[in-house]
Tab-separated table of C-alpha atoms and ligand atoms in Angstrom:
chain	number	residue	atom	x	y	z
A	1	MET	CA	0.000	0.000	0.000
A	2	ARG	CA	1.163	3.485	-0.921
A	3	VAL	CA	1.220	6.159	1.793
A	4	LYS	CA	0.948	9.874	1.195
A	5	VAL	CA	1.178	12.695	3.711
A	6	LYS	CA	0.229	16.236	2.905
A	7	ASN	CA	1.276	19.226	5.031
A	8	LEU	CA	1.357	16.880	8.008
A	9	THR	CA	1.861	18.861	11.207
A	10	LYS	CA	1.896	18.015	14.906
A	11	ARG	CA	2.198	20.632	17.590
A	12	PHE	CA	2.472	20.002	21.322
A	13	GLY	CA	1.778	23.491	22.695
A	14	GLU	CA	4.715	25.591	21.520
A	15	VAL	CA	6.710	22.616	20.227
A	16	ILE	CA	6.335	21.814	16.532
A	17	ALA	CA	7.205	18.099	16.521
A	18	VAL	CA	6.406	17.618	12.813
A	19	ASN	CA	6.259	20.655	10.550
A	20	SER	CA	4.151	20.634	7.393
A	21	LEU	CA	5.582	17.471	5.931
A	22	THR	CA	4.590	16.415	2.428
A	23	ALA	CA	5.815	13.141	0.927
A	24	GLU	CA	4.706	10.077	-0.980
A	25	PHE	CA	5.948	6.622	0.032
A	26	GLU	CA	6.024	3.842	-2.526
A	27	SER	CA	4.213	0.575	-1.875
A	28	GLY	CA	6.036	-2.515	-0.550
A	29	LYS	CA	9.202	-0.689	0.471
A	30	LEU	CA	11.137	-0.451	3.715
A	31	ILE	CA	11.369	3.196	4.677
A	32	ALA	CA	13.587	4.444	7.490
A	33	LEU	CA	12.500	7.491	9.462
A	34	LEU	CA	15.892	8.765	10.528
A	35	GLY	CA	17.207	11.710	12.488
A	36	PRO	CA	18.679	12.858	15.790
A	37	SER	CA	16.795	12.567	19.067
A	38	GLY	CA	13.716	14.782	19.212
A	39	CYS	CA	13.463	15.381	15.441
A	40	GLY	CA	9.898	14.010	15.263
A	41	LYS	CA	10.354	10.415	14.056
A	42	THR	CA	8.148	8.761	16.656
A	43	THR	CA	5.555	11.508	16.355
A	44	MET	CA	5.424	10.890	12.606
A	45	LEU	CA	5.051	7.126	13.142
A	46	ASN	CA	2.326	7.608	15.739
A	47	MET	CA	0.359	9.827	13.384
A	48	LEU	CA	0.588	7.142	10.683
A	49	SER	CA	-0.737	4.539	13.138
A	50	GLY	CA	-3.499	6.805	14.373
A	51	ILE	CA	-2.317	6.747	18.007
A	52	LEU	CA	-1.726	10.504	17.780
A	53	PRO	CA	-4.267	12.831	16.174
A	54	VAL	CA	-2.759	15.240	13.652
A	55	THR	CA	-2.803	18.996	14.259
A	56	GLU	CA	-3.012	19.814	10.575
A	57	GLY	CA	-2.672	18.070	7.253
A	58	GLN	CA	-3.756	14.746	5.821
A	59	ILE	CA	-2.683	11.114	5.613
A	60	PHE	CA	-3.695	8.897	2.681
A	61	PHE	CA	-3.439	5.121	2.440
A	62	ASP	CA	-3.575	4.585	-1.313
A	63	GLU	CA	-6.290	7.059	-2.329
A	64	LYS	CA	-8.179	6.862	0.970
A	65	ASP	CA	-7.986	9.726	3.440
A	66	VAL	CA	-7.392	8.015	6.831
A	67	THR	CA	-6.558	11.174	8.792
A	68	ASP	CA	-9.537	10.825	11.099
A	69	LEU	CA	-9.652	7.027	11.350
A	70	THR	CA	-8.921	5.381	14.708
A	71	PRO	CA	-5.917	2.985	14.922
A	72	ASP	CA	-8.060	-0.175	14.754
A	73	LYS	CA	-9.608	0.994	11.470
A	74	ARG	CA	-6.249	1.674	9.796
A	75	GLU	CA	-5.079	-1.955	9.655
A	76	VAL	CA	-1.528	-1.287	10.771
A	77	GLY	CA	0.859	-3.556	12.674
A	78	LEU	CA	2.958	-1.915	15.372
A	79	VAL	CA	6.194	-3.059	16.984
A	80	PHE	CA	7.746	-1.082	19.809
A	81	GLN	CA	11.222	-0.907	21.259
A	82	ASN	CA	10.162	-2.774	24.427
A	83	TYR	CA	8.293	-5.522	22.480
A	84	ALA	CA	5.186	-5.178	24.708
A	85	LEU	CA	4.428	-8.906	24.693
A	86	TYR	CA	1.811	-10.268	27.094
A	87	PRO	CA	3.948	-11.929	29.823
A	88	HIS	CA	1.335	-14.474	30.971
A	89	MET	CA	0.697	-15.791	27.453
A	90	THR	CA	2.800	-18.277	25.498
A	91	VAL	CA	4.440	-17.305	22.227
A	92	LEU	CA	1.610	-18.967	20.293
A	93	GLU	CA	-1.059	-17.165	22.349
A	94	ASN	CA	0.743	-13.858	21.898
A	95	ILE	CA	0.803	-14.229	18.120
A	96	CYS	CA	-2.820	-15.440	18.031
A	97	PHE	CA	-4.089	-12.591	20.181
A	98	PRO	CA	-4.835	-9.995	17.448
A	99	LEU	CA	-6.840	-12.655	15.584
A	100	LYS	CA	-8.781	-13.572	18.721
A	101	ILE	CA	-9.817	-9.913	19.039
A	102	LYS	CA	-10.939	-10.062	15.409
A	103	LYS	CA	-12.978	-13.190	16.269
A	104	VAL	CA	-11.123	-15.419	13.823
A	105	SER	CA	-11.871	-19.123	14.482
A	106	LYS	CA	-9.441	-20.979	16.742
A	107	ALA	CA	-8.236	-23.392	14.059
A	108	GLU	CA	-7.491	-20.581	11.620
A	109	ARG	CA	-5.777	-18.469	14.297
A	110	ILE	CA	-3.414	-21.291	15.131
A	111	GLU	CA	-2.697	-22.042	11.498
A	112	ARG	CA	-1.894	-18.425	10.697
A	113	ALA	CA	0.114	-17.902	13.877
A	114	LYS	CA	2.251	-20.924	13.015
A	115	GLU	CA	2.786	-19.653	9.492
A	116	PHE	CA	4.169	-16.335	10.777
A	117	ALA	CA	6.125	-18.012	13.596
A	118	LYS	CA	7.850	-19.925	10.836
A	119	MET	CA	8.523	-16.794	8.811
A	120	VAL	CA	10.266	-15.130	11.752
A	121	HIS	CA	12.041	-18.380	12.756
A	122	ILE	CA	10.554	-18.932	16.204
A	123	GLU	CA	8.442	-22.011	15.463
A	124	GLU	CA	10.452	-24.033	18.031
A	125	TYR	CA	9.411	-21.783	20.906
A	126	LEU	CA	5.632	-21.664	20.543
A	127	ASN	CA	4.967	-22.956	24.061
A	128	ARG	CA	7.420	-20.720	25.873
A	129	LYS	CA	6.556	-17.578	27.807
A	130	PRO	CA	8.235	-14.303	26.743
A	131	LYS	CA	10.562	-14.304	29.781
A	132	GLU	CA	12.012	-17.615	28.573
A	133	LEU	CA	13.167	-15.990	25.322
A	134	SER	CA	16.178	-13.830	24.411
A	135	GLY	CA	15.658	-10.199	23.362
A	136	GLY	CA	16.019	-11.070	19.687
A	137	GLN	CA	13.499	-13.910	19.989
A	138	GLN	CA	11.013	-11.645	21.784
A	139	GLN	CA	11.396	-9.115	18.995
A	140	ARG	CA	10.624	-11.826	16.426
A	141	VAL	CA	7.441	-12.702	18.348
A	142	ALA	CA	6.426	-9.038	18.365
A	143	ILE	CA	6.946	-8.854	14.596
A	144	ALA	CA	4.970	-12.057	13.992
A	145	ARG	CA	2.146	-10.711	16.184
A	146	ALA	CA	2.109	-7.490	14.147
A	147	LEU	CA	2.103	-9.327	10.810
A	148	VAL	CA	-0.480	-12.004	11.618
A	149	LYS	CA	-3.364	-9.567	11.013
A	150	ASN	CA	-2.124	-9.027	7.448
A	151	PRO	CA	-1.638	-5.309	8.088
A	152	LYS	CA	-1.426	-2.871	5.218
A	153	LEU	CA	1.389	-1.119	6.977
A	154	LEU	CA	4.042	-2.302	9.426
A	155	LEU	CA	5.376	0.346	11.801
A	156	LEU	CA	8.530	-0.378	13.782
A	157	ASP	CA	9.655	2.094	16.454
A	158	GLU	CA	13.385	1.644	17.219
A	159	PRO	CA	12.813	-2.125	17.269
A	160	LEU	CA	16.464	-3.037	17.736
A	161	SER	CA	17.652	-0.578	20.344
A	162	ASN	CA	17.356	-3.020	23.280
A	163	LEU	CA	19.589	-5.602	21.631
A	164	ASP	CA	23.358	-5.961	21.931
A	165	ALA	CA	25.530	-4.888	18.979
A	166	LYS	CA	25.932	-8.319	17.365
A	167	LEU	CA	22.268	-9.249	17.663
A	168	ARG	CA	21.269	-5.847	16.302
A	169	VAL	CA	23.110	-6.535	13.074
A	170	GLU	CA	21.611	-10.040	12.854
A	171	MET	CA	18.091	-8.817	13.556
A	172	ARG	CA	18.269	-5.963	11.072
A	173	GLU	CA	19.054	-8.475	8.356
A	174	GLU	CA	16.123	-10.538	9.594
A	175	ILE	CA	13.793	-7.541	9.452
A	176	ARG	CA	14.927	-6.902	5.884
A	177	ARG	CA	14.217	-10.540	4.963
A	178	ILE	CA	10.846	-10.631	6.713
A	179	GLN	CA	9.827	-7.356	5.066
A	180	ARG	CA	10.788	-8.684	1.622
A	181	GLU	CA	8.941	-11.960	2.194
A	182	SER	CA	5.801	-10.300	3.526
A	183	GLY	CA	5.911	-7.405	1.023
A	184	VAL	CA	4.249	-5.082	3.551
A	185	THR	CA	5.083	-1.365	3.285
A	186	THR	CA	7.184	-0.815	6.398
A	187	PHE	CA	8.305	2.269	8.317
A	188	PHE	CA	11.257	1.834	10.598
A	189	VAL	CA	12.246	4.497	13.140
A	190	THR	CA	15.925	4.753	14.019
A	191	HIS	CA	18.508	7.385	14.937
A	192	ASP	CA	21.326	5.155	13.678
A	193	GLN	CA	22.334	6.122	10.136
A	194	GLU	CA	24.309	2.936	9.636
A	195	GLU	CA	21.279	0.831	10.569
A	196	ALA	CA	19.020	2.852	8.273
A	197	SER	CA	21.506	2.668	5.401
A	198	ALA	CA	21.976	-1.080	5.846
A	199	ILE	CA	18.352	-2.122	5.547
A	200	SER	CA	16.119	0.496	3.995
A	201	ASP	CA	15.039	1.139	0.403
A	202	TYR	CA	14.296	4.768	1.197
A	203	ILE	CA	15.288	7.115	3.990
A	204	MET	CA	13.447	10.146	5.239
A	205	LEU	CA	15.945	12.203	7.196
A	206	MET	CA	14.416	14.699	9.607
A	207	LYS	CA	15.720	17.581	11.717
A	208	LEU	CA	13.615	19.597	14.171
A	209	GLY	CA	10.356	18.323	12.690
A	210	GLU	CA	11.331	19.126	9.124
A	211	MET	CA	12.136	16.769	6.314
A	212	GLN	CA	15.699	17.274	5.081
A	213	GLN	CA	15.642	14.692	2.301
A	214	TYR	CA	13.433	11.792	1.294
A	215	ASP	CA	15.141	9.656	-1.269
A	216	LYS	CA	16.520	6.262	-2.207
A	217	THR	CA	18.975	5.275	0.505
A	218	ARG	CA	22.119	5.514	-1.655
A	219	ASN	CA	21.119	8.993	-2.889
A	220	LEU	CA	21.411	10.442	0.604
A	221	TYR	CA	25.060	9.388	0.526
A	222	ASN	CA	25.818	10.173	-3.115
A	223	GLN	CA	23.605	13.222	-3.602
A	224	PRO	CA	22.949	14.877	-0.220
A	225	ALA	CA	20.440	17.725	-0.454
A	226	ASN	CA	22.215	19.867	2.132
A	227	LEU	CA	25.101	19.937	4.593
A	228	PHE	CA	23.023	18.400	7.410
A	229	VAL	CA	22.317	15.328	5.262
A	230	ALA	CA	25.938	15.097	4.067
A	231	ASP	CA	27.139	15.265	7.666
A	232	PHE	CA	24.555	12.867	9.142
A	233	ILE	CA	24.996	10.060	6.622
A	234	GLY	CA	28.226	8.104	6.204
A	235	SER	CA	31.102	6.788	8.237
A	236	PRO	CA	33.686	8.236	8.597
A	237	THR	CA	31.825	11.533	8.734
A	238	ILE	CA	32.214	13.598	5.562
A	239	ASN	CA	35.277	15.917	5.506
A	240	GLN	CA	34.367	19.581	5.862
A	241	LEU	CA	36.680	22.448	4.970
A	242	HIS	CA	35.302	25.920	5.672
A	243	GLY	CA	36.542	28.867	3.684
A	244	VAL	CA	35.877	31.566	1.114
A	245	TYR	CA	35.076	31.020	-2.544
A	246	THR	CA	37.626	33.057	-4.430
A	247	LYS	CA	39.224	33.068	-7.905
A	248	GLY	CA	37.261	29.986	-8.957
A	249	GLY	CA	38.372	27.925	-5.952
A	250	ILE	CA	38.136	27.611	-2.185
A	251	LYS	CA	40.569	29.341	0.138
A	252	VAL	CA	40.354	27.264	3.292
A	253	ASP	CA	40.537	29.161	6.616
A	254	GLY	CA	44.086	29.232	7.987
A	255	ASP	CA	45.625	28.239	4.650
A	256	ASN	CA	46.869	30.194	1.626
A	257	GLN	CA	46.180	27.691	-1.157
A	258	ILE	CA	43.207	28.021	-3.462
A	259	ILE	CA	41.675	24.600	-3.919
A	260	LYS	CA	40.286	23.995	-7.375
A	261	THR	CA	38.240	20.918	-8.215
A	262	ASN	CA	36.665	19.643	-11.455
A	263	HIS	CA	33.297	21.145	-10.522
A	264	LYS	CA	31.728	24.244	-12.002
A	265	TRP	CA	29.686	25.399	-9.056
A	266	GLN	CA	27.634	28.540	-9.467
A	267	VAL	CA	28.993	30.543	-6.536
A	268	GLU	CA	29.532	34.242	-6.029
A	269	GLU	CA	33.068	35.395	-5.300
A	270	GLY	CA	33.586	36.035	-1.598
A	271	SER	CA	30.874	33.612	-0.383
A	272	ARG	CA	31.503	31.661	2.799
A	273	VAL	CA	31.359	27.978	1.815
A	274	VAL	CA	31.996	24.452	3.062
A	275	LEU	CA	33.865	22.063	0.775
A	276	ALA	CA	32.687	18.591	1.812
A	277	SER	CA	34.295	15.381	0.599
A	278	ARG	CA	33.884	11.704	1.340
A	279	ALA	CA	37.103	10.054	2.551
A	280	GLU	CA	37.166	7.882	-0.578
A	281	ALA	CA	37.025	11.009	-2.780
A	282	ILE	CA	40.516	12.095	-1.702
A	283	THR	CA	43.271	11.098	-4.167
A	284	PHE	CA	47.014	10.753	-3.665
A	285	ASN	CA	48.348	10.823	-7.226
A	286	ASP	CA	51.689	12.171	-8.376
A	287	LYS	CA	50.084	15.154	-10.107
A	288	ASP	CA	48.006	16.107	-7.042
A	289	ASP	CA	49.147	19.474	-5.733
A	290	ILE	CA	47.075	20.405	-2.676
A	291	LYS	CA	49.478	20.501	0.253
A	292	THR	CA	48.537	18.826	3.547
A	293	LYS	CA	50.360	17.419	6.585
A	294	VAL	CA	49.814	13.958	8.121
A	295	VAL	CA	48.426	14.220	11.664
A	296	GLU	CA	47.540	10.588	12.319
A	297	SER	CA	47.165	7.322	10.458
A	298	TYR	CA	45.257	4.105	11.184
A	299	LEU	CA	45.233	0.780	9.415
A	300	SER	CA	41.827	0.144	7.829
A	301	GLY	CA	41.762	-3.167	5.946
A	302	LYS	CA	43.973	-2.948	2.847
A	303	ASP	CA	44.203	0.833	3.190
A	304	THR	CA	45.517	3.304	5.702
A	305	LEU	CA	43.056	5.931	6.889
A	306	VAL	CA	45.127	9.109	7.090
A	307	ASN	CA	44.114	12.162	9.029
A	308	LEU	CA	45.482	15.251	7.287
A	309	LYS	CA	45.749	18.881	8.307
A	310	ILE	CA	44.907	21.650	5.888
A	311	GLY	CA	44.646	25.166	7.306
A	312	SER	CA	42.453	25.066	10.429
A	313	TYR	CA	40.799	21.789	9.475
A	314	ASN	CA	41.401	18.065	9.336
A	315	LEU	CA	40.329	15.715	6.619
A	316	ARG	CA	40.551	11.984	6.160
A	317	GLY	CA	41.378	9.859	3.160
A	318	TYR	CA	42.272	6.273	2.326
A	319	ILE	CA	45.756	5.615	1.030
A	320	ASP	CA	47.314	2.333	-0.079
A	321	ALA	CA	48.704	0.686	3.095
A	322	THR	CA	51.959	-0.224	1.312
A	323	LYS	CA	52.867	3.488	1.054
A	324	PRO	CA	55.024	4.469	4.030
A	325	ILE	CA	53.351	7.281	5.997
A	326	LYS	CA	54.749	9.090	9.025
A	327	ILE	CA	53.119	11.637	11.258
A	328	GLY	CA	54.351	15.070	10.194
A	329	ASP	CA	54.897	14.060	6.537
A	330	ASN	CA	53.866	16.513	3.841
A	331	LEU	CA	51.389	14.815	1.553
A	332	ASN	CA	49.782	16.209	-1.606
A	333	ILE	CA	46.168	15.395	-2.297
A	334	GLY	CA	43.499	15.920	-4.938
A	335	PHE	CA	39.702	15.593	-5.080
A	336	LYS	CA	37.685	13.258	-7.281
A	337	THR	CA	34.557	14.639	-8.931
A	338	GLU	CA	32.190	12.171	-7.227
A	339	GLY	CA	31.706	12.451	-3.475
A	340	VAL	CA	32.714	16.124	-3.380
A	341	PHE	CA	30.121	18.808	-2.657
A	342	LEU	CA	29.953	22.516	-1.936
A	343	PHE	CA	27.545	24.053	0.568
A	344	ASP	CA	26.672	27.543	1.746
A	345	GLU	CA	28.248	27.863	5.195
A	346	LEU	CA	25.336	29.759	6.716
A	347	THR	CA	22.296	27.959	5.308
A	348	GLY	CA	23.866	24.576	4.533
A	349	GLU	CA	22.262	24.657	1.092
A	350	ARG	CA	24.054	22.844	-1.659
A	351	TYR	CA	25.591	24.567	-4.677
A	352	TYR	CA	24.915	22.761	-7.921
A	353	GLU	CA	26.810	22.877	-11.186
B	401	LIG	P1	13.805	10.058	19.923
B	401	LIG	O1	14.771	9.504	18.913
B	401	LIG	O2	14.497	10.682	21.102
B	401	LIG	O3	12.741	9.094	20.302
B	401	LIG	P2	12.049	11.430	18.041
B	401	LIG	O4	12.747	11.882	16.824
B	401	LIG	O5	11.241	10.191	17.950
B	401	LIG	O6	13.084	11.336	19.240
B	401	LIG	P3	9.636	12.695	18.993
B	401	LIG	O7	9.476	11.752	20.146
B	401	LIG	O8	8.756	12.511	17.835
B	401	LIG	O9	11.165	12.654	18.508
B	401	LIG	O10	9.523	14.175	19.546
B	401	LIG	C1	9.569	15.325	18.720
B	401	LIG	C2	9.454	16.574	19.566
B	401	LIG	O11	8.157	16.646	20.143
B	401	LIG	C3	10.427	16.639	20.733
B	401	LIG	O12	10.832	17.972	20.883
B	401	LIG	C4	9.605	16.185	21.894
B	401	LIG	O13	10.094	16.728	23.105
B	401	LIG	C5	8.227	16.692	21.553
B	401	LIG	N1	7.148	15.844	22.097
B	401	LIG	C6	6.919	14.544	21.757
B	401	LIG	N2	5.830	14.061	22.407
B	401	LIG	C7	5.373	15.082	23.182
B	401	LIG	C8	4.265	15.229	24.092
B	401	LIG	N3	3.414	14.235	24.317
B	401	LIG	N4	4.107	16.434	24.695
B	401	LIG	C9	4.957	17.441	24.441
B	401	LIG	N5	6.000	17.383	23.594
B	401	LIG	C10	6.214	16.218	22.974
């Protein structure tokens, strides 16, 4: 099912938790709602489920306006961070419960519950109580319970944050698999950009209630809409050199060189800008002529991650680990075309060519 929101707004008194958000979400995809704490992710999810009434705007499921429908009428499956399983019920009873409410016959409830228990790989534990399961297993039960009603929409609110690091990675792959197998349009709230990038088809990145970019996951990395997006997505964090645009290049603060790249950005002379570059966009070829100094270096697989000083700033790049590097060395660098962006320092808006 396709989801559309139009000027969606939620205010709590003075606080604008979600500010006039308009977007259309494709059917059958896994969409991450991503952003720092307090940016409005959970509020957005709760408006989609119907738990929270909207202040302004509309929500459409396919062509139907569901803005004023109660949660039970929206046919959504919800999974929370704390699983919220019924402790006195077995796994089977937990999964069956939504069907019992819907007055589905006992035989059919059990058949469907077993089908979903199998999908989430917990069919061996049907007779256990939640406290006899690990965190990851409890989360699987919660997902099966949400899916058993054949919801049109699956909403997951930080579903992995109570799990340890290794299990988190395992479970995110499981969520991806389950979502693909079930084909249900799924929203997944997280503040972890790596988690969002690893599993989602699309990411909506938010800041202070406002959408920064809604796009295919790889586009947030390759084509960030603004400096906030460029900075939030990616590890190591994107390099950022602040300076002045002058004579067709960037004069970085604290440095006398004018850095020229292959780009033809439309920038006014004298503008304060930020030259941002992914670590893998830094080159170390013989003809490269931008002077830097090595501050630190770390082994990173077959490469060395070097931390370089240029003017008042540091930047990181990957260099072949066979090249001998010492702290204090002078090292010339260049910039590739891809993975290099220019932003307005004040507004964070991107300059295009
Ligand atoms: P987190 O990652 O910390 O869960 P979030 O991105 O999910 O954050 P929300 O919980 O949606 O953020 O909150 C968005 C903003 O709305 C915050 O400033 C928050 O303090 C505020 N807010 C949320 N719920 C309420 C409420 N019931 N009453 C008042 N303010 C609220």
